[in-house]
Backbone as a chain_set.jsonl record, in Angstrom:
{"seq": "KSNSFDFTVKKFGHFTDVVASKWYAVAVETAYKLEYINGISGTNLFAPEADITRADAVCILFNMAGGKFTAMGEFQYNETTGWITGFNDVDGKAYFAEALAWANAADVANGSNGQFRPYDKITREEFASLLANFAKTKGDFEDVDADEVLGSATDYSAWAKENVAWAKANKIMGNGGFI", "coords": {"N": [[-55.031, -46.12, 13.875], [-55.015, -45.139, 17.356], [-56.889, -42.881, 19.59], [-55.735, -41.825, 22.495], [-56.208, -40.695, 25.459], [-54.972, -39.102, 28.982], [-55.546, -38.789, 31.525], [-56.794, -36.919, 35.177], [-59.205, -37.565, 37.503], [-60.377, -34.707, 39.747], [-61.906, -33.383, 43.147], [-63.163, -31.814, 44.735], [-64.883, -30.847, 47.921], [-67.774, -29.902, 47.602], [-68.597, -27.442, 46.127], [-67.92, -27.803, 42.193], [-66.827, -25.845, 40.957], [-64.972, -24.694, 42.429], [-62.18, -24.999, 42.905], [-59.243, -26.782, 44.267], [-56.692, -26.016, 43.786], [-57.085, -23.111, 44.918], [-56.157, -20.123, 46.514], [-58.495, -19.874, 48.497], [-59.773, -22.459, 48.37], [-60.003, -24.106, 51.874], [-61.466, -22.902, 52.433], [-63.797, -21.763, 52.325], [-65.171, -24.95, 51.23], [-65.756, -25.654, 54.108], [-67.235, -23.302, 55.904], [-69.605, -23.185, 53.463], [-69.606, -26.179, 54.406], [-70.484, -25.482, 57.698], [-72.491, -24.491, 56.83], [-72.896, -21.714, 55.831], [-72.831, -20.656, 54.055], [-74.528, -20.659, 50.157], [-73.823, -20.867, 47.542], [-74.686, -20.458, 44.615], [-78.094, -20.631, 43.913], [-79.957, -23.716, 43.442], [-77.844, -25.503, 41.827], [-74.865, -26.59, 41.888], [-72.44, -24.765, 41.964], [-69.806, -22.191, 42.896], [-69.265, -19.13, 42.193], [-66.059, -18.613, 42.69], [-64.875, -15.915, 41.904], [-66.603, -13.98, 41.751], [-68.223, -10.632, 41.721], [-69.189, -9.934, 45.34], [-72.87, -8.83, 45.853], [-73.827, -6.12, 48.481], [-76.542, -7.969, 49.347], [-75.966, -10.597, 49.583], [-73.564, -10.961, 51.245], [-74.666, -9.74, 53.82], [-76.932, -11.607, 54.183], [-74.959, -14.137, 55.082], [-73.542, -13.561, 57.364], [-75.68, -13.951, 58.412], [-77.202, -15.946, 57.882], [-74.708, -16.978, 59.246], [-75.243, -16.344, 62.625], [-77.645, -17.867, 63.237], [-79.591, -17.947, 60.925], [-81.791, -17.528, 61.584], [-85.266, -15.705, 62.492], [-87.358, -14.198, 64.285], [-88.887, -11.872, 64.439], [-90.579, -9.159, 65.82], [-92.956, -6.655, 66.298], [-91.634, -3.704, 64.621], [-90.3, -4.975, 62.446], [-91.301, -7.081, 61.589], [-92.739, -9.955, 59.207], [-95.145, -9.957, 56.985], [-97.243, -10.932, 55.53], [-98.836, -9.631, 53.512], [-96.814, -7.801, 52.687], [-94.101, -8.732, 52.858], [-91.401, -9.577, 54.418], [-90.279, -6.667, 57.214], [-88.436, -4.306, 55.984], [-87.783, -1.793, 57.533], [-85.758, -0.896, 54.819], [-85.959, 1.326, 52.105], [-85.921, 0.743, 50.23], [-85.786, -2.075, 49.124], [-87.411, -4.996, 48.666], [-89.316, -6.932, 50.332], [-89.863, -9.478, 50.257], [-87.806, -10.45, 48.922], [-85.226, -12.778, 48.03], [-82.534, -12.282, 50.447], [-83.952, -10.954, 52.21], [-84.967, -12.271, 55.095], [-83.478, -11.711, 55.469], [-81.894, -9.158, 56.127], [-84.059, -7.92, 57.427], [-83.488, -8.802, 60.241], [-80.6, -7.86, 60.44], [-81.042, -5.335, 60.126], [-82.891, -4.945, 61.81], [-80.793, -5.921, 64.459], [-78.609, -4.214, 64.536], [-76.869, -4.974, 62.185], [-76.692, -4.153, 60.418], [-77.288, -0.455, 58.235], [-77.015, 0.497, 56.82], [-78.322, 3.664, 54.208], [-79.223, 6.164, 54.742], [-82.303, 5.914, 54.236], [-82.005, 3.45, 52.555], [-80.619, 0.207, 51.399], [-79.787, -1.004, 49.261], [-79.295, -3.012, 47.82], [-78.67, -4.44, 45.619], [-75.706, -3.481, 45.346], [-72.117, -3.768, 44.624], [-70.236, -5.491, 47.42], [-68.367, -2.927, 49.17], [-65.276, -3.024, 50.139], [-65.232, -1.779, 52.48], [-67.138, -1.591, 53.791], [-66.975, -4.485, 54.564], [-65.771, -4.967, 56.607], [-67.3, -3.368, 58.137], [-70.31, -4.567, 58.283], [-69.578, -6.565, 59.616], [-67.364, -5.373, 62.078], [-69.846, -4.44, 63.526], [-71.349, -7.367, 63.605], [-69.81, -8.536, 65.033], [-69.995, -6.589, 66.686], [-72.945, -7.217, 68.632], [-72.384, -10.019, 68.608], [-70.768, -9.978, 70.916], [-68.455, -9.754, 70.725], [-66.059, -7.925, 69.775], [-64.038, -5.151, 70.321], [-63.162, -1.771, 70.977], [-60.6, -0.344, 69.12], [-57.404, 1.463, 69.576], [-57.442, 3.358, 66.246], [-55.949, 5.141, 64.84], [-53.536, 4.01, 65.054], [-53.98, 1.518, 64.547], [-54.63, 1.962, 61.8], [-52.028, 3.963, 61.613], [-49.998, 5.657, 58.208], [-52.464, 5.277, 56.738], [-54.915, 5.922, 54.247], [-56.546, 4.635, 52.683], [-59.504, 4.368, 52.486], [-62.763, 5.433, 53.661], [-64.404, 8.188, 56.146], [-65.534, 7.417, 57.152], [-65.244, 5.23, 58.01], [-63.813, 4.432, 59.542], [-63.654, 3.519, 62.044], [-64.181, 0.723, 61.766], [-63.258, -0.049, 60.315], [-60.629, 0.147, 61.242], [-60.927, -1.563, 63.614], [-60.65, -4.023, 62.041], [-58.913, -4.742, 60.979], [-57.151, -4.666, 63.108], [-57.665, -6.948, 63.707], [-56.81, -8.834, 62.563], [-58.416, -9.292, 60.145], [-58.893, -7.799, 57.622], [-56.666, -5.911, 55.498], [-53.145, -6.494, 53.702], [-49.959, -6.69, 52.753], [-49.988, -4.124, 53.614], [-51.523, -1.912, 52.959], [-55.018, -1.868, 53.175]], "CA": [[-54.755, -45.424, 14.512], [-55.71, -44.964, 18.278], [-56.978, -41.902, 20.338], [-56.502, -41.634, 24.387], [-56.535, -39.434, 26.668], [-55.13, -38.906, 30.413], [-57.178, -37.798, 32.47], [-57.595, -37.074, 36.533], [-60.333, -36.878, 37.818], [-60.526, -33.748, 41.191], [-63.271, -33.35, 43.557], [-62.623, -31.212, 47.043], [-66.053, -30.484, 47.891], [-69.875, -29.632, 47.079], [-68.754, -26.431, 44.732], [-67.327, -27.851, 41.538], [-66.202, -24.538, 40.392], [-63.51, -24.086, 43.237], [-60.385, -24.76, 42.76], [-58.748, -27.658, 45.527], [-55.261, -25.612, 44.672], [-56.588, -21.936, 45.085], [-56.181, -19.864, 48.319], [-59.368, -19.824, 49.099], [-60.967, -23.668, 48.198], [-60.759, -24.458, 52.605], [-62.723, -22.063, 53.97], [-65.425, -21.473, 51.289], [-66.154, -26.173, 52.024], [-65.655, -25.152, 55.57], [-68.734, -21.795, 54.912], [-70.516, -24.499, 53.967], [-69.921, -27.24, 55.507], [-70.867, -24.915, 58.745], [-74.135, -23.639, 56.559], [-73.107, -20.826, 56.198], [-72.979, -20.06, 52.375], [-75.479, -22.229, 49.784], [-73.703, -21.199, 46.946], [-75.386, -20.677, 43.528], [-78.772, -21.462, 44.244], [-79.942, -24.824, 41.826], [-76.868, -25.481, 41.675], [-73.697, -27.361, 42.896], [-71.76, -23.686, 42.156], [-69.856, -20.434, 44.09], [-68.803, -18.376, 41.645], [-65.234, -18.227, 43.757], [-64.161, -15.226, 42.159], [-67.627, -12.89, 41.04], [-68.553, -9.885, 43.245], [-70.332, -10.325, 46.037], [-73.135, -8.63, 47.028], [-74.396, -6.56, 50.06], [-77.674, -8.36, 50.555], [-75.461, -11.598, 50.392], [-73.029, -9.947, 52.261], [-75.595, -10.042, 55.177], [-77.335, -13.336, 53.878], [-74.177, -14.834, 54.861], [-74.03, -12.446, 58.377], [-77.468, -13.616, 59.047], [-76.272, -17.706, 58.314], [-73.535, -17.619, 61.02], [-76.465, -15.841, 63.64], [-78.198, -19.409, 63.624], [-80.557, -18.734, 59.782], [-83.325, -17.769, 61.811], [-85.156, -14.547, 63.054], [-88.729, -13.89, 64.924], [-88.991, -10.658, 64.942], [-91.644, -8.898, 66.604], [-92.684, -4.539, 65.893], [-91.436, -2.895, 62.836], [-88.943, -5.977, 60.987], [-91.59, -8.909, 61.762], [-93.258, -10.273, 59.267], [-96.718, -8.96, 56.816], [-97.9, -11.602, 55.117], [-99.235, -9.427, 52.023], [-95.864, -7.032, 51.34], [-93.76, -9.899, 53.535], [-90.382, -9.126, 55.596], [-90.823, -5.358, 56.594], [-86.527, -4.64, 56.638], [-86.662, -1.063, 57.026], [-84.833, 0.353, 53.911], [-87.499, 1.397, 51.253], [-85.314, 0.078, 48.651], [-85.721, -3.69, 49.358], [-88.809, -6.403, 48.667], [-89.536, -7.473, 51.682], [-90.19, -11.193, 49.726], [-87.083, -11.095, 47.796], [-84.059, -13.776, 48.777], [-82.396, -12.037, 51.844], [-84.868, -10.188, 52.957], [-85.712, -11.757, 55.843], [-81.513, -12.482, 56.914], [-81.662, -7.899, 56.05], [-84.597, -8.075, 58.386], [-82.481, -9.423, 60.929], [-79.364, -7.465, 60.394], [-81.452, -4.012, 60.827], [-82.91, -4.758, 63.858], [-79.577, -6.172, 65.304], [-77.924, -2.745, 63.995], [-76.173, -5.107, 61.824], [-76.631, -3.509, 58.606], [-77.326, 0.096, 58.765], [-77.542, 1.376, 55.57], [-77.594, 4.751, 54.379], [-80.948, 7.767, 53.692], [-83.169, 4.746, 54.061], [-82.068, 2.93, 52.113], [-79.498, -0.691, 51.553], [-78.723, -0.82, 47.638], [-79.077, -4.821, 48.535], [-78.076, -5.761, 44.551], [-74.898, -2.988, 44.816], [-70.845, -5.22, 45.003], [-70.126, -4.857, 48.567], [-66.717, -2.859, 49.264], [-64.069, -3.613, 51.975], [-64.887, -1.267, 53.7], [-68.623, -1.648, 53.998], [-67.958, -5.963, 54.536], [-65.372, -4.637, 57.86], [-68.12, -2.546, 59.159], [-70.933, -5.099, 58.895], [-68.244, -7.125, 60.365], [-67.659, -5.108, 63.616], [-71.256, -4.778, 63.992], [-71.899, -8.075, 64.031], [-69.374, -8.811, 66.175], [-70.607, -5.879, 67.91], [-74.323, -8.205, 68.512], [-72.133, -11.204, 69.952], [-69.74, -9.446, 72.585], [-66.674, -10.108, 70.513], [-65.304, -6.294, 69.693], [-62.865, -4.09, 71.455], [-62.255, -1.627, 70.382], [-58.866, -0.133, 69.026], [-57.351, 2.994, 68.567], [-57.723, 3.069, 65.011], [-54.956, 6.142, 64.764], [-52.251, 3.655, 65.764], [-53.539, 0.949, 63.401], [-53.641, 2.299, 60.566], [-51.556, 5.102, 60.757], [-50.515, 6.468, 57.059], [-53.283, 4.868, 55.993], [-55.15, 6.824, 53.625], [-58.078, 3.836, 51.875], [-60.541, 4.576, 53.345], [-63.718, 6.559, 54.485], [-63.981, 8.368, 57.523], [-67.085, 7.142, 58.191], [-65.365, 3.159, 58.167], [-62.661, 4.651, 60.671], [-62.759, 2.425, 62.911], [-64.268, -0.547, 62.307], [-61.987, -0.816, 59.415], [-59.35, -0.168, 62.399], [-61.15, -2.932, 63.923], [-61.011, -5.077, 61.25], [-57.467, -4.45, 60.547], [-56.167, -5.397, 63.703], [-58.029, -8.457, 63.602], [-56.101, -9.862, 60.999], [-59.134, -9.746, 59.275], [-58.185, -7.464, 56.631], [-55.579, -6.105, 55.098], [-52.332, -6.883, 53.019], [-49.725, -5.836, 52.333], [-49.766, -2.682, 54.114], [-53.016, -1.458, 51.693], [-56.002, -1.894, 53.641]], "C": [[-55.085, -44.539, 16.232], [-55.948, -43.854, 19.256], [-56.953, -42.221, 21.693], [-55.076, -40.82, 24.794], [-55.807, -39.821, 27.951], [-55.105, -37.9, 30.453], [-57.51, -38.031, 33.963], [-58.546, -36.446, 36.278], [-60.286, -36.163, 38.922], [-61.645, -34.084, 41.425], [-62.549, -33.329, 45.127], [-63.875, -30.611, 46.936], [-66.707, -30.895, 47.863], [-69.91, -29.475, 46.406], [-67.722, -27.218, 43.112], [-67.118, -27.094, 40.035], [-64.757, -24.072, 41.325], [-63.006, -25.145, 43.273], [-59.796, -26.081, 44.021], [-57.358, -26.25, 45.338], [-55.549, -24.33, 45.218], [-57.041, -21.464, 46.996], [-57.455, -19.963, 49.408], [-60.478, -20.966, 49.406], [-61.266, -24.3, 50.251], [-61.758, -23.894, 52.728], [-63.842, -21.08, 52.953], [-66.016, -23.711, 51.499], [-66.161, -25.767, 52.707], [-67.361, -24.175, 55.356], [-69.169, -22.81, 54.89], [-70.843, -25.685, 54.496], [-71.022, -27.152, 57.555], [-72.726, -24.105, 58.456], [-74.065, -21.819, 56.828], [-73.253, -19.578, 55.035], [-73.413, -21.439, 51.951], [-74.413, -22.062, 48.533], [-75.398, -20.59, 46.363], [-77.186, -21.054, 42.896], [-80.086, -22.269, 42.723], [-78.987, -25.391, 41.681], [-75.692, -25.864, 42.094], [-72.0, -25.944, 42.613], [-71.357, -22.71, 43.315], [-69.731, -19.149, 43.952], [-67.926, -18.092, 42.892], [-65.384, -16.432, 42.892], [-65.449, -13.747, 41.752], [-67.289, -12.147, 42.542], [-69.225, -10.015, 44.103], [-71.432, -8.931, 46.499], [-73.619, -7.663, 48.228], [-75.334, -7.318, 50.372], [-76.848, -9.627, 50.623], [-73.899, -11.789, 51.251], [-73.906, -11.19, 53.931], [-75.924, -11.314, 55.182], [-75.9, -14.322, 55.055], [-73.882, -14.73, 56.916], [-74.997, -13.338, 59.169], [-77.029, -15.886, 58.952], [-75.002, -17.998, 59.591], [-73.793, -16.65, 62.126], [-77.146, -17.182, 64.104], [-79.426, -20.0, 62.266], [-81.934, -18.341, 60.418], [-84.035, -16.456, 62.826], [-86.802, -14.399, 63.741], [-88.497, -12.807, 65.373], [-90.096, -10.617, 65.381], [-91.828, -6.678, 66.511], [-92.056, -4.681, 64.494], [-90.53, -3.957, 62.227], [-90.182, -7.081, 61.239], [-92.312, -8.588, 60.347], [-94.307, -9.925, 58.344], [-96.397, -10.009, 56.109], [-97.938, -10.829, 52.935], [-97.116, -8.869, 50.71], [-94.33, -8.167, 51.362], [-92.732, -9.288, 54.444], [-90.555, -7.28, 56.011], [-88.894, -6.238, 56.961], [-86.484, -3.433, 57.347], [-86.347, 0.659, 56.687], [-86.365, 0.244, 53.167], [-87.358, 1.389, 50.12], [-85.564, -0.971, 48.253], [-86.96, -4.32, 49.179], [-88.714, -6.812, 49.606], [-89.983, -9.172, 51.275], [-88.99, -10.945, 48.3], [-86.204, -12.308, 49.422], [-83.641, -13.294, 50.047], [-83.227, -10.609, 52.317], [-85.328, -10.495, 54.521], [-84.573, -11.606, 56.655], [-81.563, -10.229, 57.096], [-82.735, -7.037, 57.449], [-83.577, -7.7, 59.62], [-81.472, -8.107, 61.053], [-79.695, -5.947, 60.777], [-81.385, -3.973, 61.918], [-81.621, -5.586, 64.653], [-78.749, -5.262, 64.64], [-76.612, -3.846, 63.498], [-75.543, -4.462, 60.67], [-77.687, -1.803, 58.942], [-78.21, 0.756, 57.802], [-77.492, 2.829, 55.91], [-80.179, 5.812, 53.585], [-81.459, 7.344, 53.891], [-83.435, 3.851, 53.696], [-80.711, 2.159, 51.78], [-78.711, -0.897, 49.967], [-78.231, -2.58, 48.532], [-77.814, -4.94, 46.82], [-76.45, -5.126, 44.597], [-73.828, -3.928, 45.451], [-70.907, -4.282, 46.405], [-69.057, -3.934, 48.532], [-66.161, -3.528, 50.779], [-64.472, -3.042, 53.26], [-66.483, -1.225, 53.867], [-68.618, -3.301, 54.964], [-67.24, -5.226, 56.307], [-66.477, -3.94, 59.038], [-69.1, -3.137, 58.83], [-70.19, -6.36, 59.617], [-68.145, -7.287, 61.396], [-69.482, -5.088, 64.176], [-71.657, -5.83, 64.557], [-71.099, -8.875, 65.591], [-69.695, -8.345, 67.333], [-72.018, -6.741, 69.546], [-73.311, -9.316, 69.448], [-71.106, -11.369, 70.821], [-68.834, -9.635, 72.249], [-66.031, -8.564, 69.557], [-65.259, -5.97, 70.894], [-62.806, -2.765, 70.646], [-61.132, -1.153, 70.774], [-58.645, 0.77, 68.581], [-56.089, 2.627, 67.235], [-56.704, 4.91, 64.29], [-54.154, 5.124, 64.547], [-52.181, 2.02, 64.315], [-53.065, 0.622, 62.384], [-52.914, 3.131, 59.582], [-51.278, 5.615, 59.892], [-51.391, 6.368, 56.399], [-54.667, 5.232, 55.355], [-56.493, 6.049, 52.906], [-59.058, 3.706, 51.926], [-61.654, 5.366, 53.953], [-63.901, 6.62, 55.156], [-64.82, 7.589, 58.612], [-66.927, 5.343, 58.492], [-64.548, 2.898, 59.394], [-62.361, 3.715, 61.232], [-63.419, 0.333, 63.049], [-63.059, -1.121, 60.975], [-60.488, -1.032, 60.048], [-59.716, -1.967, 63.1], [-60.496, -3.898, 62.869], [-58.697, -5.623, 60.781], [-56.199, -5.169, 62.257], [-56.502, -7.186, 64.002], [-57.922, -9.886, 62.682], [-57.539, -10.561, 59.771], [-59.269, -9.788, 57.194], [-56.993, -6.626, 56.856], [-54.21, -6.911, 54.813], [-51.311, -6.545, 52.775], [-48.99, -4.318, 52.662], [-50.75, -1.858, 53.107], [-53.718, -2.436, 52.684], [-57.62, -2.217, 52.616]], "O": [[-55.372, -43.342, 16.198], [-54.969, -43.808, 20.002], [-57.91, -42.808, 22.2], [-53.889, -40.556, 24.604], [-55.952, -41.023, 28.178], [-54.876, -36.793, 29.967], [-58.249, -38.962, 34.285], [-58.89, -35.514, 35.55], [-60.057, -37.035, 39.76], [-62.414, -34.724, 40.708], [-61.964, -34.003, 45.975], [-64.09, -29.872, 45.975], [-66.813, -32.113, 48.008], [-70.519, -30.11, 45.544], [-66.531, -26.935, 43.237], [-67.17, -27.387, 38.841], [-63.82, -23.349, 40.985], [-63.492, -26.19, 43.706], [-60.55, -25.866, 44.97], [-57.01, -25.588, 46.315], [-54.687, -23.936, 46.003], [-57.641, -21.923, 47.968], [-57.444, -20.08, 50.633], [-61.487, -20.889, 50.108], [-62.35, -24.849, 50.451], [-62.849, -24.33, 53.098], [-64.403, -19.99, 53.061], [-67.173, -23.892, 51.88], [-66.834, -24.776, 52.425], [-68.344, -24.541, 54.711], [-69.279, -23.525, 55.886], [-71.91, -26.138, 54.912], [-71.686, -27.941, 58.228], [-73.595, -23.584, 59.156], [-74.702, -21.029, 57.525], [-73.556, -18.385, 55.021], [-73.219, -22.559, 52.423], [-73.927, -23.164, 48.282], [-76.482, -20.378, 46.905], [-77.467, -21.566, 41.811], [-80.669, -21.809, 41.741], [-79.374, -26.376, 41.053], [-75.418, -25.155, 43.063], [-70.848, -26.177, 42.979], [-72.034, -22.406, 44.297], [-69.886, -18.243, 44.771], [-68.392, -17.581, 43.91], [-66.165, -15.706, 43.507], [-65.016, -12.62, 41.51], [-66.732, -12.437, 43.602], [-70.337, -10.337, 43.685], [-71.03, -8.095, 47.308], [-73.897, -8.351, 49.211], [-75.374, -7.621, 51.564], [-76.839, -10.039, 51.783], [-73.424, -12.821, 51.726], [-73.842, -12.265, 54.528], [-75.424, -12.135, 55.951], [-76.337, -15.222, 55.773], [-74.026, -15.72, 57.635], [-75.039, -13.393, 60.398], [-76.716, -16.707, 59.814], [-74.665, -18.866, 60.395], [-72.824, -16.092, 62.641], [-77.158, -17.497, 65.293], [-79.964, -21.099, 62.128], [-83.01, -18.706, 59.944], [-83.433, -16.185, 63.865], [-87.428, -14.918, 62.816], [-87.998, -12.59, 66.477], [-90.79, -11.629, 65.478], [-90.986, -5.79, 66.647], [-92.053, -5.55, 63.622], [-89.933, -3.507, 61.249], [-89.768, -8.21, 60.971], [-92.562, -7.417, 60.061], [-94.895, -9.114, 59.06], [-95.187, -10.172, 55.954], [-97.477, -11.186, 51.851], [-96.58, -9.074, 49.621], [-93.637, -8.416, 50.375], [-93.148, -8.47, 55.264], [-90.959, -6.575, 55.087], [-88.368, -7.241, 57.441], [-85.443, -3.337, 57.997], [-85.255, 1.01, 56.24], [-87.374, -0.424, 53.39], [-88.071, 1.752, 49.184], [-85.635, -1.119, 47.033], [-87.733, -3.8, 49.984], [-87.572, -7.225, 49.805], [-90.406, -9.928, 52.149], [-89.201, -11.166, 47.107], [-86.338, -12.524, 50.627], [-84.287, -13.78, 50.975], [-82.845, -9.496, 52.678], [-85.853, -9.634, 55.227], [-84.467, -11.446, 57.871], [-81.252, -9.846, 58.224], [-82.44, -6.067, 58.148], [-83.046, -6.615, 59.86], [-81.766, -7.325, 61.958], [-78.954, -5.307, 61.523], [-80.641, -3.496, 62.775], [-81.938, -5.766, 65.828], [-77.935, -5.904, 63.976], [-75.536, -3.793, 64.095], [-74.413, -4.316, 60.206], [-78.646, -1.851, 59.713], [-79.334, 1.259, 57.789], [-77.067, 3.364, 56.935], [-81.193, 5.898, 52.892], [-82.259, 8.237, 54.167], [-84.449, 3.2, 53.948], [-79.68, 2.83, 51.764], [-77.518, -0.925, 49.665], [-77.388, -3.012, 49.319], [-76.646, -5.329, 46.807], [-75.641, -5.874, 44.049], [-74.085, -4.685, 46.387], [-71.3, -3.133, 46.607], [-68.527, -4.145, 47.442], [-66.478, -4.12, 51.81], [-64.306, -3.376, 54.434], [-66.705, -0.1, 54.314], [-69.52, -3.607, 55.744], [-68.079, -4.983, 57.175], [-66.479, -3.975, 60.268], [-69.828, -2.145, 58.874], [-70.971, -7.036, 60.286], [-68.408, -8.306, 62.034], [-70.026, -5.711, 65.088], [-72.208, -5.802, 65.657], [-71.52, -9.428, 66.607], [-69.772, -8.869, 68.445], [-71.947, -6.757, 70.774], [-73.41, -9.45, 70.667], [-70.639, -12.382, 71.341], [-67.955, -9.784, 73.099], [-65.532, -8.788, 68.455], [-65.856, -6.186, 71.949], [-62.307, -2.858, 69.525], [-60.585, -1.21, 71.875], [-59.162, 1.235, 67.565], [-54.961, 2.15, 67.111], [-57.08, 5.542, 63.302], [-53.832, 5.25, 63.365], [-51.27, 1.593, 63.605], [-52.171, -0.091, 61.927], [-52.829, 3.291, 58.364], [-52.017, 6.599, 59.865], [-51.502, 7.11, 55.422], [-55.637, 4.811, 55.984], [-57.443, 6.759, 52.574], [-59.633, 2.793, 51.333], [-61.3, 6.043, 54.919], [-63.893, 5.553, 55.771], [-64.882, 7.303, 59.808], [-67.741, 4.512, 58.896], [-64.451, 1.878, 60.075], [-61.315, 3.067, 61.19], [-63.252, -0.64, 63.785], [-62.368, -2.128, 60.825], [-59.58, -1.803, 59.739], [-59.092, -3.028, 63.078], [-59.601, -4.588, 63.356], [-57.853, -6.471, 60.489], [-55.122, -5.757, 62.363], [-55.838, -8.164, 64.344], [-58.401, -10.972, 62.358], [-57.663, -11.55, 59.049], [-59.463, -10.565, 56.259], [-56.384, -6.522, 57.921], [-54.0, -7.904, 55.509], [-51.556, -5.463, 52.243], [-48.017, -3.698, 52.235], [-50.147, -0.995, 52.469], [-53.247, -3.526, 53.006], [-58.714, -2.238, 53.18]]}, "num_chains": 1, "name": "protein.A"}
């Protein structure tokens, strides 16, 4: 009696856990080639179904901005404490500290009450706000009429209204009428 098996080896891109047939596969591979994302440190995994943290979202934008920060003044590097991020809940030597120092200095990330909550899962409106603020740093932001863009939608926080409207108007978010 012989056991035989047929199998097909499919390889797509750098990350072994990104299935080529998934809707995000090409975008993930493109982001990797552009050096916007690195995946899970020390592996060739991306964890495409995992939640993204606020810190990781800032790292992506930092990479999109070139991944280098030569700060002086209040956001500079300190040999003892690491990067001065301006947030009291961030270790200056964390893997994301340089990116967060850049984001705070550039007004991409503002946090709340002196904290950033780097390990919290990022919400869609928080990500929309990071993207809108990043667009402002690049001169790619144009105000939109938030009431007109959002219509009767109510699934956003008041503080994020303008940024969510901008993201929806620019087709960055919004699916089937939901923000």
